Structures are given as C-alpha cells and as structure tokens.
Amino acid sequence: LINEILDLSKLEANRIQLEKTEVNIPEFIRNISQPFMPQFEEKGVMFNIVADPQVKRSLLADPTRLNQVLTNLLSNAFKFTDSGSVTLEVKGISLRSNYNTIEFSVADSGIGISEDKQVQIFEQFRQADVKTTRKYGGTGLGLTISQKLVRLMGGELKVESKTNEGSRFYFRI
C-alpha cells in the first residue's frame, strides 16, 4: 500500500522517468507469467499465454513499469476469477524496423464489471462497488497507477467487460 501511494504521488508530480532499455518480449512474458502459473493451477483456473510469433525481437521499453502494469492486471484477473480462464496476450499491431506498436491484454472469465462502473474503476481508491471491496479486498489504486503508467508509455489502458462474463484489459504501446 505504501509503495502504491508513493508511486501514485510520483506519477501525479511527474517524477517518474521511464527507462528505455532493450526488452526481449517473449522472455519478458515468460518471466512475468511464471510466478502466476502455480497460483492459477492451485485455484483451478486455466492460465493461457498467447504470444504473437511476429513479436520475437527486442524492443525499447521500460521493463519495470511494463511488469508493474501487467502484474497488476494479472493479479486482478486472478483475484476476480474463480473458474474458467485468464489469458495474457501479446500482439504485434505494427512491426517496423524502427518503430513498433504492441498490444498487451489480460482477459478473464471472472465476475466482470457493469458498464456504468467501468470508468470509475480507474479512479483512485475506487472499486466497482462496496461488496467487491468487502469480498476481494484491495485499495483501488492498482488500475489508477496502471492507467497513469500506460499513459506515460504513450498508450491508454482500456477495458471491455460484462457482468458475470469477464473482463478484458488492454493497451498499446
């Protein structure tokens, strides 16, 4: 919680500098998904990784902040999905020699979010409703921080969701 509040404060004060380093996307995806595999298996939720074979070379990105966003999205999917599946997908949208656009998404078959609550989940200290907070916990900062980090990386974190049908959070950078 303290780290989340510090990150949020730094983001709001424009004090976070993105690192630009080479990131091997297939290796990166393997590394961030590895810790989740036993958790999903133990819970009985299928965990799928769909990686575009075109996204195979290193790209310039901030691996720490990208990890932070995807870990938050995967943690939320794990928390709000009791059965079914969670899928982490990486898709090359535009792959050129000097500029690439990649879409990252985390989709789940969990509780979903009603359309009228989809904007408020990105607000700090807000969740879809009080019952969700009581049952699942959380501070309501993860998506706020993730949204701000994705914007800093030049993208926009978006959601598609239906109550009781699951959610898909995605962004392009």
mmCIF file of C-alpha atoms in Angstrom:
data_model
loop_
_atom_site.group_PDB
_atom_site.id
_atom_site.type_symbol
_atom_site.label_atom_id
_atom_site.label_comp_id
_atom_site.label_asym_id
_atom_site.label_seq_id
_atom_site.Cartn_x
_atom_site.Cartn_y
_atom_site.Cartn_z
ATOM 1 C CA LEU A 1 0.000 0.000 0.000
ATOM 2 C CA ILE A 2 2.822 2.396 0.859
ATOM 3 C CA ASN A 3 4.559 1.637 -2.449
ATOM 4 C CA GLU A 4 1.304 2.217 -4.337
ATOM 5 C CA ILE A 5 0.749 5.578 -2.635
ATOM 6 C CA LEU A 6 4.356 6.585 -3.334
ATOM 7 C CA ASP A 7 4.043 5.568 -6.997
ATOM 8 C CA LEU A 8 0.786 7.481 -7.315
ATOM 9 C CA SER A 9 2.360 10.576 -5.734
ATOM 10 C CA LYS A 10 5.365 10.381 -8.056
ATOM 11 C CA LEU A 11 3.118 9.927 -11.096
ATOM 12 C CA GLU A 12 0.941 12.895 -10.159
ATOM 13 C CA ALA A 13 4.031 15.064 -9.595
ATOM 14 C CA ASN A 14 5.528 13.933 -12.937
ATOM 15 C CA ARG A 15 8.514 12.469 -11.075
ATOM 16 C CA ILE A 16 8.630 9.080 -12.778
ATOM 17 C CA GLN A 17 11.142 8.794 -15.585
ATOM 18 C CA LEU A 18 10.697 5.869 -17.926
ATOM 19 C CA GLU A 19 13.733 3.746 -18.582
ATOM 20 C CA LYS A 20 14.340 2.837 -22.214
ATOM 21 C CA THR A 21 16.124 -0.434 -22.470
ATOM 22 C CA GLU A 22 16.010 -3.436 -24.750
ATOM 23 C CA VAL A 23 13.318 -5.882 -23.708
ATOM 24 C CA ASN A 24 13.109 -9.341 -25.214
ATOM 25 C CA ILE A 25 9.306 -9.614 -25.243
ATOM 26 C CA PRO A 26 8.994 -13.452 -25.332
ATOM 27 C CA GLU A 27 11.453 -13.768 -22.441
ATOM 28 C CA PHE A 28 9.774 -10.895 -20.582
ATOM 29 C CA ILE A 29 6.339 -12.543 -20.897
ATOM 30 C CA ARG A 30 7.762 -15.861 -19.711
ATOM 31 C CA ASN A 31 9.322 -14.177 -16.667
ATOM 32 C CA ILE A 32 6.226 -12.285 -15.557
ATOM 33 C CA SER A 33 3.829 -15.192 -16.119
ATOM 34 C CA GLN A 34 5.976 -17.826 -14.352
ATOM 35 C CA PRO A 35 5.013 -16.844 -10.766
ATOM 36 C CA PHE A 36 1.299 -16.898 -11.659
ATOM 37 C CA MET A 37 1.246 -20.418 -13.129
ATOM 38 C CA PRO A 38 1.175 -22.352 -9.838
ATOM 39 C CA GLN A 39 -1.350 -19.912 -8.343
ATOM 40 C CA PHE A 40 -3.788 -20.366 -11.221
ATOM 41 C CA GLU A 41 -3.232 -24.131 -11.214
ATOM 42 C CA GLU A 42 -3.935 -24.338 -7.479
ATOM 43 C CA LYS A 43 -7.106 -22.281 -7.915
ATOM 44 C CA GLY A 44 -8.256 -24.461 -10.831
ATOM 45 C CA VAL A 45 -8.287 -21.577 -13.303
ATOM 46 C CA MET A 46 -6.726 -22.141 -16.728
ATOM 47 C CA PHE A 47 -3.899 -19.686 -17.460
ATOM 48 C CA ASN A 48 -3.193 -19.136 -21.155
ATOM 49 C CA ILE A 49 -0.405 -17.172 -22.774
ATOM 50 C CA VAL A 50 -0.910 -16.173 -26.390
ATOM 51 C CA ALA A 51 2.176 -14.583 -27.900
ATOM 52 C CA ASP A 52 2.251 -13.306 -31.453
ATOM 53 C CA PRO A 53 5.167 -15.098 -33.158
ATOM 54 C CA GLN A 54 5.931 -11.833 -35.003
ATOM 55 C CA VAL A 55 6.887 -10.223 -31.680
ATOM 56 C CA LYS A 56 10.193 -12.001 -31.321
ATOM 57 C CA ARG A 57 12.932 -9.405 -31.234
ATOM 58 C CA SER A 58 13.953 -6.984 -28.522
ATOM 59 C CA LEU A 59 12.086 -3.698 -28.219
ATOM 60 C CA LEU A 60 12.843 -0.483 -26.368
ATOM 61 C CA ALA A 61 10.633 -0.210 -23.290
ATOM 62 C CA ASP A 62 10.672 0.199 -19.518
ATOM 63 C CA PRO A 63 10.599 -3.402 -18.266
ATOM 64 C CA THR A 64 9.999 -2.422 -14.629
ATOM 65 C CA ARG A 65 6.909 -0.318 -15.355
ATOM 66 C CA LEU A 66 5.582 -2.715 -18.006
ATOM 67 C CA ASN A 67 5.983 -5.525 -15.475
ATOM 68 C CA GLN A 68 4.163 -3.447 -12.856
ATOM 69 C CA VAL A 69 1.171 -2.885 -15.148
ATOM 70 C CA LEU A 70 0.891 -6.479 -16.373
ATOM 71 C CA THR A 71 1.423 -7.911 -12.891
ATOM 72 C CA ASN A 72 -1.391 -5.708 -11.604
ATOM 73 C CA LEU A 73 -3.714 -6.804 -14.406
ATOM 74 C CA LEU A 74 -2.862 -10.482 -13.874
ATOM 75 C CA SER A 75 -3.306 -10.132 -10.094
ATOM 76 C CA ASN A 76 -6.737 -8.580 -10.607
ATOM 77 C CA ALA A 77 -7.726 -11.304 -13.062
ATOM 78 C CA PHE A 78 -6.587 -13.939 -10.552
ATOM 79 C CA LYS A 79 -8.481 -12.259 -7.714
ATOM 80 C CA PHE A 80 -11.764 -11.845 -9.603
ATOM 81 C CA THR A 81 -11.821 -15.193 -11.465
ATOM 82 C CA ASP A 82 -12.956 -18.262 -9.528
ATOM 83 C CA SER A 83 -13.373 -20.588 -12.503
ATOM 84 C CA GLY A 84 -12.736 -20.613 -16.217
ATOM 85 C CA SER A 85 -9.645 -18.951 -17.588
ATOM 86 C CA VAL A 86 -7.299 -15.992 -17.728
ATOM 87 C CA THR A 87 -5.398 -15.175 -20.908
ATOM 88 C CA LEU A 88 -2.355 -12.959 -21.276
ATOM 89 C CA GLU A 89 -1.979 -11.968 -24.925
ATOM 90 C CA VAL A 90 0.749 -10.051 -26.720
ATOM 91 C CA LYS A 91 0.020 -8.984 -30.274
ATOM 92 C CA GLY A 92 2.102 -7.083 -32.795
ATOM 93 C CA ILE A 93 -0.083 -4.337 -34.252
ATOM 94 C CA SER A 94 2.566 -2.576 -36.318
ATOM 95 C CA LEU A 95 6.059 -4.011 -36.507
ATOM 96 C CA ARG A 96 8.631 -1.973 -38.356
ATOM 97 C CA SER A 97 12.404 -1.872 -38.181
ATOM 98 C CA ASN A 98 12.481 1.385 -36.222
ATOM 99 C CA TYR A 99 9.036 1.636 -34.574
ATOM 100 C CA ASN A 100 6.696 -0.997 -33.159
ATOM 101 C CA THR A 101 3.212 -0.945 -31.700
ATOM 102 C CA ILE A 102 2.400 -3.847 -29.439
ATOM 103 C CA GLU A 103 -0.909 -4.642 -27.759
ATOM 104 C CA PHE A 104 -0.899 -6.315 -24.353
ATOM 105 C CA SER A 105 -4.128 -7.701 -22.936
ATOM 106 C CA VAL A 106 -5.332 -9.678 -19.953
ATOM 107 C CA ALA A 107 -8.741 -11.301 -20.372
ATOM 108 C CA ASP A 108 -10.619 -13.323 -17.782
ATOM 109 C CA SER A 109 -13.897 -15.155 -17.323
ATOM 110 C CA GLY A 110 -14.403 -13.638 -13.865
ATOM 111 C CA ILE A 111 -17.097 -11.503 -12.260
ATOM 112 C CA GLY A 112 -16.932 -8.746 -14.856
ATOM 113 C CA ILE A 113 -17.724 -5.066 -14.431
ATOM 114 C CA SER A 114 -21.016 -3.410 -15.290
ATOM 115 C CA GLU A 115 -20.802 -0.769 -17.998
ATOM 116 C CA ASP A 116 -21.755 2.051 -15.617
ATOM 117 C CA LYS A 117 -18.808 1.191 -13.312
ATOM 118 C CA GLN A 118 -16.116 0.863 -15.996
ATOM 119 C CA VAL A 119 -14.986 4.488 -15.794
ATOM 120 C CA GLN A 120 -14.850 4.678 -12.006
ATOM 121 C CA ILE A 121 -12.525 1.665 -11.612
ATOM 122 C CA PHE A 122 -9.692 3.836 -12.955
ATOM 123 C CA GLU A 123 -10.285 6.478 -10.272
ATOM 124 C CA GLN A 124 -8.034 6.337 -7.216
ATOM 125 C CA PHE A 125 -9.370 4.489 -4.167
ATOM 126 C CA ARG A 126 -12.442 3.336 -6.143
ATOM 127 C CA GLN A 127 -13.634 -0.121 -6.998
ATOM 128 C CA ALA A 128 -16.742 -1.298 -8.819
ATOM 129 C CA ASP A 129 -18.773 -1.392 -5.597
ATOM 130 C CA VAL A 130 -18.557 -1.797 -1.833
ATOM 131 C CA LYS A 131 -19.425 -5.521 -1.970
ATOM 132 C CA THR A 132 -16.443 -6.113 -4.257
ATOM 133 C CA THR A 133 -14.106 -4.361 -1.827
ATOM 134 C CA ARG A 134 -15.504 -6.314 1.114
ATOM 135 C CA LYS A 135 -15.265 -9.710 -0.626
ATOM 136 C CA TYR A 136 -11.999 -9.330 -2.575
ATOM 137 C CA GLY A 137 -10.079 -6.587 -0.753
ATOM 138 C CA GLY A 138 -7.737 -4.158 -2.440
ATOM 139 C CA THR A 139 -7.101 -0.445 -2.238
ATOM 140 C CA GLY A 140 -8.483 0.787 -5.544
ATOM 141 C CA LEU A 141 -5.074 2.111 -6.605
ATOM 142 C CA GLY A 142 -3.751 -0.608 -8.928
ATOM 143 C CA LEU A 143 -5.747 0.381 -12.009
ATOM 144 C CA THR A 144 -5.195 4.091 -11.378
ATOM 145 C CA ILE A 145 -1.436 3.581 -11.255
ATOM 146 C CA SER A 146 -1.510 1.216 -14.240
ATOM 147 C CA GLN A 147 -3.519 3.725 -16.289
ATOM 148 C CA LYS A 148 -1.070 6.531 -15.476
ATOM 149 C CA LEU A 149 1.956 4.335 -16.295
ATOM 150 C CA VAL A 150 0.456 3.242 -19.618
ATOM 151 C CA ARG A 151 -0.231 6.893 -20.493
ATOM 152 C CA LEU A 152 3.379 7.715 -19.634
ATOM 153 C CA MET A 153 4.381 4.965 -22.104
ATOM 154 C CA GLY A 154 2.213 6.595 -24.784
ATOM 155 C CA GLY A 155 -0.817 4.330 -24.553
ATOM 156 C CA GLU A 156 -4.249 4.136 -22.960
ATOM 157 C CA LEU A 157 -5.435 1.339 -20.660
ATOM 158 C CA LYS A 158 -8.924 0.273 -21.739
ATOM 159 C CA VAL A 159 -11.497 -2.227 -20.538
ATOM 160 C CA GLU A 160 -14.187 -4.331 -22.181
ATOM 161 C CA SER A 161 -16.403 -6.149 -19.714
ATOM 162 C CA LYS A 162 -19.812 -7.583 -18.969
ATOM 163 C CA THR A 163 -21.117 -8.500 -15.550
ATOM 164 C CA ASN A 164 -20.714 -12.237 -14.857
ATOM 165 C CA GLU A 165 -18.973 -12.757 -18.215
ATOM 166 C CA GLY A 166 -15.473 -11.470 -17.510
ATOM 167 C CA SER A 167 -13.235 -8.609 -18.473
ATOM 168 C CA ARG A 168 -10.503 -7.728 -20.909
ATOM 169 C CA PHE A 169 -7.999 -5.012 -20.043
ATOM 170 C CA TYR A 170 -5.713 -3.959 -22.886
ATOM 171 C CA PHE A 171 -3.310 -1.282 -24.023
ATOM 172 C CA ARG A 172 -0.995 -0.498 -26.900
ATOM 173 C CA ILE A 173 2.460 0.957 -26.586
#
